[in-house]
PDB file of C-alpha atoms in Angstrom:
ATOM      1  CA  UNK U   1      42.511  16.953 -11.739  1.00 47.00           C
ATOM      2  CA  UNK U   2      39.784  19.179 -13.076  1.00 52.00           C
ATOM      3  CA  UNK U   3      38.052  16.556 -15.207  1.00 51.00           C
ATOM      4  CA  UNK U   4      38.447  13.943 -12.558  1.00 52.00           C
ATOM      5  CA  UNK U   5      36.757  15.949 -10.088  1.00 52.00           C
ATOM      6  CA  UNK U   6      33.670  16.649 -12.112  1.00 46.00           C
ATOM      7  CA  UNK U   7      33.564  12.798 -12.908  1.00 48.00           C
ATOM      8  CA  UNK U   8      33.329  11.931  -9.350  1.00 47.00           C
ATOM      9  CA  UNK U   9      31.223  14.686  -8.666  1.00 45.00           C
ATOM     10  CA  UNK U  10      28.883  13.486 -11.629  1.00 49.00           C
ATOM     11  CA  UNK U  11      28.904  10.141  -9.981  1.00 46.00           C
ATOM     12  CA  UNK U  12      27.739  11.266  -6.663  1.00 43.00           C
ATOM     13  CA  UNK U  13      25.177  13.535  -7.780  1.00 45.00           C
ATOM     14  CA  UNK U  14      23.603  10.379  -9.608  1.00 43.00           C
ATOM     15  CA  UNK U  15      24.176   8.043  -6.594  1.00 42.00           C
ATOM     16  CA  UNK U  16      22.556  10.641  -4.190  1.00 42.00           C
ATOM     17  CA  UNK U  17      19.420  11.531  -6.579  1.00 39.00           C
ATOM     18  CA  UNK U  18      18.499   7.804  -6.821  1.00 39.00           C
ATOM     19  CA  UNK U  19      18.662   7.158  -3.045  1.00 37.00           C
ATOM     20  CA  UNK U  20      16.786  10.049  -2.266  1.00 38.00           C
ATOM     21  CA  UNK U  21      14.202   8.958  -4.775  1.00 37.00           C
ATOM     22  CA  UNK U  22      13.833   5.574  -3.443  1.00 39.00           C
ATOM     23  CA  UNK U  23      11.488   6.581  -0.358  1.00 41.00           C
ATOM     24  CA  UNK U  24       9.233   7.993  -2.714  1.00 42.00           C
ATOM     25  CA  UNK U  25       8.141   4.294  -4.309  1.00 60.00           C
ATOM     26  CA  UNK U  26       4.702   3.347  -3.182  1.00 78.00           C
ATOM     27  CA  UNK U  27       3.791   0.243  -1.076  1.00 90.00           C
ATOM     28  CA  UNK U  28       0.526  -1.581  -0.221  1.00 96.00           C
ATOM     29  CA  UNK U  29      -1.698   0.906   1.701  1.00 96.00           C
ATOM     30  CA  UNK U  30      -5.496   0.977   2.868  1.00 97.00           C
ATOM     31  CA  UNK U  31      -7.548   3.879   2.964  1.00 96.00           C
ATOM     32  CA  UNK U  32     -11.210   4.393   3.568  1.00 96.00           C
ATOM     33  CA  UNK U  33     -13.939   5.603   0.885  1.00 95.00           C
ATOM     34  CA  UNK U  34     -14.962   8.765   2.905  1.00 91.00           C
ATOM     35  CA  UNK U  35     -14.495   8.243   6.708  1.00 91.00           C
ATOM     36  CA  UNK U  36     -13.816   5.203   8.698  1.00 95.00           C
ATOM     37  CA  UNK U  37     -15.450   6.317  12.372  1.00 95.00           C
ATOM     38  CA  UNK U  38     -14.963   4.477  15.667  1.00 94.00           C
ATOM     39  CA  UNK U  39     -18.187   2.024  16.358  1.00 92.00           C
ATOM     40  CA  UNK U  40     -19.202   2.051  12.530  1.00 93.00           C
ATOM     41  CA  UNK U  41     -18.862   0.739   9.275  1.00 94.00           C
ATOM     42  CA  UNK U  42     -16.764   2.058   6.261  1.00 96.00           C
ATOM     43  CA  UNK U  43     -15.819   1.096   2.883  1.00 97.00           C
ATOM     44  CA  UNK U  44     -11.749   0.634   2.589  1.00 97.00           C
ATOM     45  CA  UNK U  45      -9.665   0.007  -0.392  1.00 98.00           C
ATOM     46  CA  UNK U  46      -6.179  -1.742  -0.070  1.00 98.00           C
ATOM     47  CA  UNK U  47      -4.098  -0.028  -2.645  1.00 97.00           C
ATOM     48  CA  UNK U  48      -1.616  -2.412  -4.651  1.00 97.00           C
ATOM     49  CA  UNK U  49       0.976  -0.803  -6.855  1.00 97.00           C
ATOM     50  CA  UNK U  50       3.161  -2.878  -9.293  1.00 96.00           C
ATOM     51  CA  UNK U  51       6.901  -1.687  -8.232  1.00 92.00           C
ATOM     52  CA  UNK U  52       8.377  -4.419 -10.659  1.00 95.00           C
ATOM     53  CA  UNK U  53       9.045  -3.562 -14.382  1.00 95.00           C
ATOM     54  CA  UNK U  54       9.175  -7.103 -15.371  1.00 96.00           C
ATOM     55  CA  UNK U  55       6.641  -9.115 -13.241  1.00 97.00           C
ATOM     56  CA  UNK U  56       3.052  -8.616 -12.622  1.00 98.00           C
ATOM     57  CA  UNK U  57       1.153  -8.520  -9.021  1.00 98.00           C
ATOM     58  CA  UNK U  58      -0.892 -11.892  -8.887  1.00 98.00           C
ATOM     59  CA  UNK U  59      -1.927 -12.463  -5.539  1.00 98.00           C
ATOM     60  CA  UNK U  60      -2.701 -10.262  -2.379  1.00 98.00           C
ATOM     61  CA  UNK U  61      -3.030 -11.878   1.226  1.00 98.00           C
ATOM     62  CA  UNK U  62      -4.421  -9.029   3.794  1.00 98.00           C
ATOM     63  CA  UNK U  63      -4.502 -10.195   7.453  1.00 97.00           C
ATOM     64  CA  UNK U  64      -6.667  -8.427   9.888  1.00 97.00           C
ATOM     65  CA  UNK U  65      -5.805  -7.741  13.422  1.00 94.00           C
ATOM     66  CA  UNK U  66      -6.357  -9.904  16.139  1.00 88.00           C
ATOM     67  CA  UNK U  67      -6.236  -7.186  19.020  1.00 89.00           C
ATOM     68  CA  UNK U  68      -9.199  -5.610  17.285  1.00 91.00           C
ATOM     69  CA  UNK U  69     -10.862  -8.300  15.543  1.00 91.00           C
ATOM     70  CA  UNK U  70     -13.837  -7.173  12.836  1.00 92.00           C
ATOM     71  CA  UNK U  71     -16.615  -9.457  12.821  1.00 86.00           C
ATOM     72  CA  UNK U  72     -17.953  -8.409   9.414  1.00 90.00           C
ATOM     73  CA  UNK U  73     -15.689  -7.955   5.837  1.00 94.00           C
ATOM     74  CA  UNK U  74     -17.332  -7.928   2.591  1.00 96.00           C
ATOM     75  CA  UNK U  75     -14.865  -8.056   0.011  1.00 97.00           C
ATOM     76  CA  UNK U  76     -16.256  -6.348  -3.155  1.00 97.00           C
ATOM     77  CA  UNK U  77     -16.160  -8.538  -6.531  1.00 96.00           C
ATOM     78  CA  UNK U  78     -13.159  -7.673  -8.953  1.00 96.00           C
ATOM     79  CA  UNK U  79     -13.127  -8.694 -12.775  1.00 96.00           C
ATOM     80  CA  UNK U  80     -10.071 -10.799 -13.266  1.00 97.00           C
ATOM     81  CA  UNK U  81      -9.843 -11.914  -9.583  1.00 98.00           C
ATOM     82  CA  UNK U  82     -10.992 -14.673  -7.060  1.00 98.00           C
ATOM     83  CA  UNK U  83     -11.509 -13.733  -3.145  1.00 98.00           C
ATOM     84  CA  UNK U  84     -11.250 -16.006  -0.345  1.00 97.00           C
ATOM     85  CA  UNK U  85     -12.394 -14.875   3.134  1.00 96.00           C
ATOM     86  CA  UNK U  86     -10.975 -16.860   6.282  1.00 96.00           C
ATOM     87  CA  UNK U  87     -12.320 -16.617   9.448  1.00 93.00           C
ATOM     88  CA  UNK U  88     -11.051 -17.813  12.826  1.00 92.00           C
ATOM     89  CA  UNK U  89     -12.403 -18.302  16.361  1.00 92.00           C
ATOM     90  CA  UNK U  90     -12.182 -15.556  18.737  1.00 88.00           C
ATOM     91  CA  UNK U  91     -10.578 -15.985  22.404  1.00 84.00           C
ATOM     92  CA  UNK U  92     -13.408 -13.549  23.605  1.00 82.00           C
ATOM     93  CA  UNK U  93     -16.569 -13.407  22.048  1.00 82.00           C
ATOM     94  CA  UNK U  94     -17.491  -9.878  20.598  1.00 77.00           C
ATOM     95  CA  UNK U  95     -21.007  -8.195  20.531  1.00 74.00           C
ATOM     96  CA  UNK U  96     -22.302  -7.339  17.214  1.00 70.00           C
ATOM     97  CA  UNK U  97     -25.998  -5.691  16.440  1.00 67.00           C
ATOM     98  CA  UNK U  98     -26.771  -7.144  19.807  1.00 73.00           C
ATOM     99  CA  UNK U  99     -25.547 -11.111  19.266  1.00 77.00           C
ATOM    100  CA  UNK U 100     -22.299 -12.534  20.714  1.00 83.00           C
ATOM    101  CA  UNK U 101     -19.939 -13.687  17.616  1.00 82.00           C
ATOM    102  CA  UNK U 102     -17.579 -16.028  18.283  1.00 87.00           C
ATOM    103  CA  UNK U 103     -15.238 -15.398  15.101  1.00 90.00           C
ATOM    104  CA  UNK U 104     -14.047 -13.021  12.977  1.00 91.00           C
ATOM    105  CA  UNK U 105     -12.300 -12.470   9.850  1.00 94.00           C
ATOM    106  CA  UNK U 106      -8.494 -13.024   9.751  1.00 95.00           C
ATOM    107  CA  UNK U 107      -7.379 -13.174   6.415  1.00 97.00           C
ATOM    108  CA  UNK U 108      -8.582 -12.176   2.908  1.00 98.00           C
ATOM    109  CA  UNK U 109      -6.980 -13.418  -0.268  1.00 98.00           C
ATOM    110  CA  UNK U 110      -7.291 -12.159  -3.606  1.00 98.00           C
ATOM    111  CA  UNK U 111      -5.706 -14.257  -6.581  1.00 98.00           C
ATOM    112  CA  UNK U 112      -5.279 -13.180  -9.975  1.00 98.00           C
ATOM    113  CA  UNK U 113      -7.024 -15.289 -12.754  1.00 97.00           C
ATOM    114  CA  UNK U 114      -5.765 -13.233 -15.695  1.00 94.00           C
ATOM    115  CA  UNK U 115      -2.607 -11.090 -16.100  1.00 94.00           C
ATOM    116  CA  UNK U 116      -2.990  -9.730 -12.567  1.00 97.00           C
ATOM    117  CA  UNK U 117      -1.739  -5.896 -11.743  1.00 98.00           C
ATOM    118  CA  UNK U 118       0.732  -5.057 -14.557  1.00 97.00           C
ATOM    119  CA  UNK U 119       4.028  -3.056 -14.561  1.00 96.00           C
ATOM    120  CA  UNK U 120       2.988   0.518 -14.280  1.00 95.00           C
ATOM    121  CA  UNK U 121      -0.617  -0.147 -12.889  1.00 97.00           C
ATOM    122  CA  UNK U 122      -1.931  -0.467  -9.820  1.00 97.00           C
ATOM    123  CA  UNK U 123      -5.508  -2.116  -8.162  1.00 97.00           C
ATOM    124  CA  UNK U 124      -7.468  -1.289  -5.654  1.00 97.00           C
ATOM    125  CA  UNK U 125      -9.365  -4.216  -3.580  1.00 98.00           C
ATOM    126  CA  UNK U 126     -12.664  -2.680  -1.783  1.00 98.00           C
ATOM    127  CA  UNK U 127     -13.722  -4.291   1.367  1.00 98.00           C
ATOM    128  CA  UNK U 128     -16.746  -3.269   3.728  1.00 97.00           C
ATOM    129  CA  UNK U 129     -15.548  -3.645   7.256  1.00 96.00           C
ATOM    130  CA  UNK U 130     -17.497  -3.276  10.551  1.00 88.00           C
ATOM    131  CA  UNK U 131     -18.200  -2.677  13.272  1.00 89.00           C
ATOM    132  CA  UNK U 132     -15.072  -0.531  13.923  1.00 94.00           C
ATOM    133  CA  UNK U 133     -13.768  -0.405  17.308  1.00 92.00           C
ATOM    134  CA  UNK U 134     -13.863   2.556  19.422  1.00 91.00           C
ATOM    135  CA  UNK U 135     -11.022   1.849  21.883  1.00 90.00           C
ATOM    136  CA  UNK U 136      -7.904   2.415  19.172  1.00 94.00           C
ATOM    137  CA  UNK U 137      -7.128   5.147  17.042  1.00 94.00           C
ATOM    138  CA  UNK U 138      -5.875   3.112  14.231  1.00 95.00           C
ATOM    139  CA  UNK U 139      -5.718  -0.993  12.652  1.00 96.00           C
ATOM    140  CA  UNK U 140      -2.926  -2.562  11.181  1.00 96.00           C
ATOM    141  CA  UNK U 141      -3.212  -4.788   8.521  1.00 97.00           C
ATOM    142  CA  UNK U 142      -0.172  -6.835   7.685  1.00 97.00           C
ATOM    143  CA  UNK U 143      -0.015  -7.464   3.552  1.00 98.00           C
ATOM    144  CA  UNK U 144       1.835 -10.161   1.468  1.00 98.00           C
ATOM    145  CA  UNK U 145       1.902  -9.090  -2.001  1.00 98.00           C
ATOM    146  CA  UNK U 146       3.100 -11.952  -4.786  1.00 98.00           C
ATOM    147  CA  UNK U 147       4.509 -11.734  -8.149  1.00 98.00           C
ATOM    148  CA  UNK U 148       4.287 -13.658 -10.955  1.00 97.00           C
ATOM    149  CA  UNK U 149       7.962 -14.557 -10.857  1.00 97.00           C
ATOM    150  CA  UNK U 150       6.898 -15.938  -7.175  1.00 96.00           C
ATOM    151  CA  UNK U 151       8.634 -12.799  -5.377  1.00 97.00           C
ATOM    152  CA  UNK U 152       6.846 -12.056  -2.299  1.00 97.00           C
ATOM    153  CA  UNK U 153       6.927  -8.767  -0.650  1.00 97.00           C
ATOM    154  CA  UNK U 154       6.186  -8.700   2.994  1.00 97.00           C
ATOM    155  CA  UNK U 155       4.561  -5.516   3.845  1.00 97.00           C
ATOM    156  CA  UNK U 156       4.400  -6.198   7.962  1.00 96.00           C
ATOM    157  CA  UNK U 157       6.770  -3.638   9.323  1.00 95.00           C
ATOM    158  CA  UNK U 158       4.678  -1.469  12.067  1.00 92.00           C
ATOM    159  CA  UNK U 159       5.742   1.981  12.345  1.00 84.00           C
ATOM    160  CA  UNK U 160       7.406   2.438  15.891  1.00 83.00           C
ATOM    161  CA  UNK U 161       7.444   5.761  18.085  1.00 79.00           C
ATOM    162  CA  UNK U 162      10.582   7.733  17.180  1.00 80.00           C
ATOM    163  CA  UNK U 163      11.895   5.669  14.960  1.00 82.00           C
ATOM    164  CA  UNK U 164      12.526   5.849  10.958  1.00 87.00           C
ATOM    165  CA  UNK U 165       9.682   4.816   8.776  1.00 86.00           C
ATOM    166  CA  UNK U 166      10.257   1.274   7.831  1.00 89.00           C
ATOM    167  CA  UNK U 167      11.150  -0.214   4.464  1.00 92.00           C
ATOM    168  CA  UNK U 168       8.291  -2.636   4.066  1.00 94.00           C
ATOM    169  CA  UNK U 169       5.536  -0.444   6.117  1.00 95.00           C
ATOM    170  CA  UNK U 170       2.223  -2.421   7.006  1.00 96.00           C
ATOM    171  CA  UNK U 171      -1.089  -0.806   5.912  1.00 96.00           C
ATOM    172  CA  UNK U 172      -2.763   1.415   8.690  1.00 96.00           C
ATOM    173  CA  UNK U 173      -6.172   2.523   8.616  1.00 97.00           C
ATOM    174  CA  UNK U 174      -6.555   5.532  10.680  1.00 95.00           C
ATOM    175  CA  UNK U 175      -9.874   5.954  12.561  1.00 96.00           C
ATOM    176  CA  UNK U 176     -11.761   8.939  12.842  1.00 92.00           C
ATOM    177  CA  UNK U 177     -13.929   9.877  16.119  1.00 91.00           C
ATOM    178  CA  UNK U 178     -17.510   9.537  16.210  1.00 81.00           C
ATOM    179  CA  UNK U 179     -19.756  12.775  15.590  1.00 64.00           C
ATOM    180  CA  UNK U 180     -21.034  14.794  18.635  1.00 59.00           C
ATOM    181  CA  UNK U 181     -24.648  13.468  18.012  1.00 52.00           C
ATOM    182  CA  UNK U 182     -23.378  10.101  18.871  1.00 48.00           C
ATOM    183  CA  UNK U 183     -23.635   8.939  15.022  1.00 46.00           C
ATOM    184  CA  UNK U 184     -20.514   6.329  14.828  1.00 46.00           C
ATOM    185  CA  UNK U 185     -20.700   5.949  11.298  1.00 47.00           C
ATOM    186  CA  UNK U 186     -22.925   4.409   8.812  1.00 44.00           C
ATOM    187  CA  UNK U 187     -24.637   0.799   8.397  1.00 42.00           C
ATOM    188  CA  UNK U 188     -22.978  -1.619   5.996  1.00 42.00           C
ATOM    189  CA  UNK U 189     -26.052  -0.879   3.556  1.00 46.00           C
ATOM    190  CA  UNK U 190     -25.140   3.025   4.219  1.00 47.00           C
ATOM    191  CA  UNK U 191     -21.821   2.674   4.042  1.00 43.00           C
ATOM    192  CA  UNK U 192     -21.953   1.448   0.539  1.00 45.00           C
ATOM    193  CA  UNK U 193     -24.346   3.830  -0.751  1.00 48.00           C
ATOM    194  CA  UNK U 194     -21.978   6.665   0.699  1.00 42.00           C
ATOM    195  CA  UNK U 195     -19.016   4.735  -0.751  1.00 39.00           C
ATOM    196  CA  UNK U 196     -20.569   5.095  -4.269  1.00 44.00           C
ATOM    197  CA  UNK U 197     -20.900   8.950  -3.827  1.00 39.00           C
ATOM    198  CA  UNK U 198     -17.165   9.277  -3.065  1.00 38.00           C
ATOM    199  CA  UNK U 199     -15.645   6.605  -4.893  1.00 41.00           C
ATOM    200  CA  UNK U 200     -14.292   8.401  -8.266  1.00 43.00           C
ATOM    201  CA  UNK U 201     -12.961  11.446  -6.149  1.00 37.00           C
ATOM    202  CA  UNK U 202     -11.399   8.987  -3.957  1.00 39.00           C
ATOM    203  CA  UNK U 203     -10.148   7.087  -6.867  1.00 42.00           C
ATOM    204  CA  UNK U 204      -8.802  10.128  -8.931  1.00 43.00           C
ATOM    205  CA  UNK U 205      -7.182  11.764  -6.130  1.00 39.00           C
ATOM    206  CA  UNK U 206      -4.925   8.606  -4.722  1.00 41.00           C
ATOM    207  CA  UNK U 207      -4.371   7.695  -8.233  1.00 45.00           C
ATOM    208  CA  UNK U 208      -3.236  11.056  -9.323  1.00 41.00           C
ATOM    209  CA  UNK U 209      -0.738  11.545  -5.944  1.00 41.00           C
ATOM    210  CA  UNK U 210       0.835   7.999  -6.475  1.00 42.00           C
ATOM    211  CA  UNK U 211       1.226   8.549 -10.220  1.00 47.00           C
ATOM    212  CA  UNK U 212       2.607  11.845  -9.635  1.00 43.00           C
ATOM    213  CA  UNK U 213       5.278  10.486  -6.628  1.00 45.00           C
ATOM    214  CA  UNK U 214       6.382   7.627  -8.979  1.00 50.00           C
ATOM    215  CA  UNK U 215       6.756   9.837 -11.806  1.00 47.00           C
ATOM    216  CA  UNK U 216       8.684  12.299  -9.593  1.00 48.00           C
ATOM    217  CA  UNK U 217      10.867   9.576  -8.329  1.00 50.00           C
ATOM    218  CA  UNK U 218      11.719   8.113 -11.566  1.00 56.00           C
ATOM    219  CA  UNK U 219      12.327  11.538 -13.336  1.00 47.00           C
ATOM    220  CA  UNK U 220      15.024  12.341 -10.537  1.00 52.00           C
ATOM    221  CA  UNK U 221      16.751   8.688 -10.664  1.00 56.00           C
ATOM    222  CA  UNK U 222      17.142   9.026 -14.605  1.00 51.00           C
ATOM    223  CA  UNK U 223      18.275  12.760 -14.415  1.00 49.00           C
ATOM    224  CA  UNK U 224      20.940  12.027 -11.725  1.00 56.00           C
ATOM    225  CA  UNK U 225      21.989   8.720 -13.667  1.00 55.00           C
ATOM    226  CA  UNK U 226      22.389  10.942 -16.662  1.00 48.00           C
ATOM    227  CA  UNK U 227      24.722  13.250 -14.813  1.00 48.00           C
ATOM    228  CA  UNK U 228      26.668  10.787 -13.560  1.00 57.00           C
ATOM    229  CA  UNK U 229      27.382   9.333 -16.942  1.00 54.00           C
ATOM    230  CA  UNK U 230      28.173  12.757 -18.474  1.00 48.00           C
ATOM    231  CA  UNK U 231      30.604  13.595 -15.889  1.00 56.00           C
ATOM    232  CA  UNK U 232      32.146  10.140 -16.432  1.00 46.00           C
ATOM    233  CA  UNK U 233      32.294  10.134 -19.972  1.00 51.00           C
ATOM    234  CA  UNK U 234      34.078  13.929 -19.620  1.00 51.00           C
ATOM    235  CA  UNK U 235      36.636  12.425 -17.717  1.00 53.00           C
ATOM    236  CA  UNK U 236      37.324   9.982 -19.904  1.00 45.00           C
ATOM    237  CA  UNK U 237      37.530  12.082 -22.729  1.00 50.00           C
ATOM    238  CA  UNK U 238      39.931  14.371 -20.838  1.00 50.00           C
ATOM    239  CA  UNK U 239      42.256  11.958 -20.042  1.00 53.00           C
ATOM    240  CA  UNK U 240      42.337  10.704 -23.513  1.00 52.00           C
ATOM    241  CA  UNK U 241      43.416  13.868 -24.549  1.00 52.00           C
ATOM    242  CA  UNK U 242      46.137  14.646 -22.020  1.00 51.00           C
ATOM    243  CA  UNK U 243      47.508  11.148 -23.279  1.00 49.00           C
ATOM    244  CA  UNK U 244      47.384  12.195 -27.004  1.00 54.00           C
ATOM    245  CA  UNK U 245      49.317  15.284 -26.147  1.00 50.00           C
TER     246      UNK U 245
END
């Protein structure tokens, strides 16, 4: 009985550790390089980790918000990827630099021309966007991640107040308030210059955090599995000894 209980405890421990480590898995996200101030421009990075061990990420489709349209969205060229910017007509024109704009970016699609994002790696897709809206605190960008085995992961679920975090959350860009002097952020050109100054720091910080989270989750999962297997093996051996006796 003692051996059987140990085996059962080991199996439960393994399952528990794996379940607890699963929320640490990374997902497609969006973060500004520096700040994303309301009413201004910003360079934002769509960060795409590869969560598969046997397939590469070969395509990313990001849908832009229609409730707060962005008239300008200029992606940075990335080696090994083609990019397509899709624009759509607006029901209500918006004003940009004193001009009426009747269309806005509705989607950006990146397609790999080579291996894509291979297992164990991630890729950032930078985009200069603006002007950012002043009547909201965040922008939601729904994304589709396609793998080389034709699997499509839909990062489109929106976090609801008072509910648990969704399994496949959509990337959300948090907007900061404009400065007290009325400065809403930099121009598109200034935004690019500012992004260069913080690019290395932002990349190192986000990359380290993601790597640390993924590594911790995997280590905990392996430890849990090993504990379970040891418990099961101990129970089997103990049973055999009683039978031989």
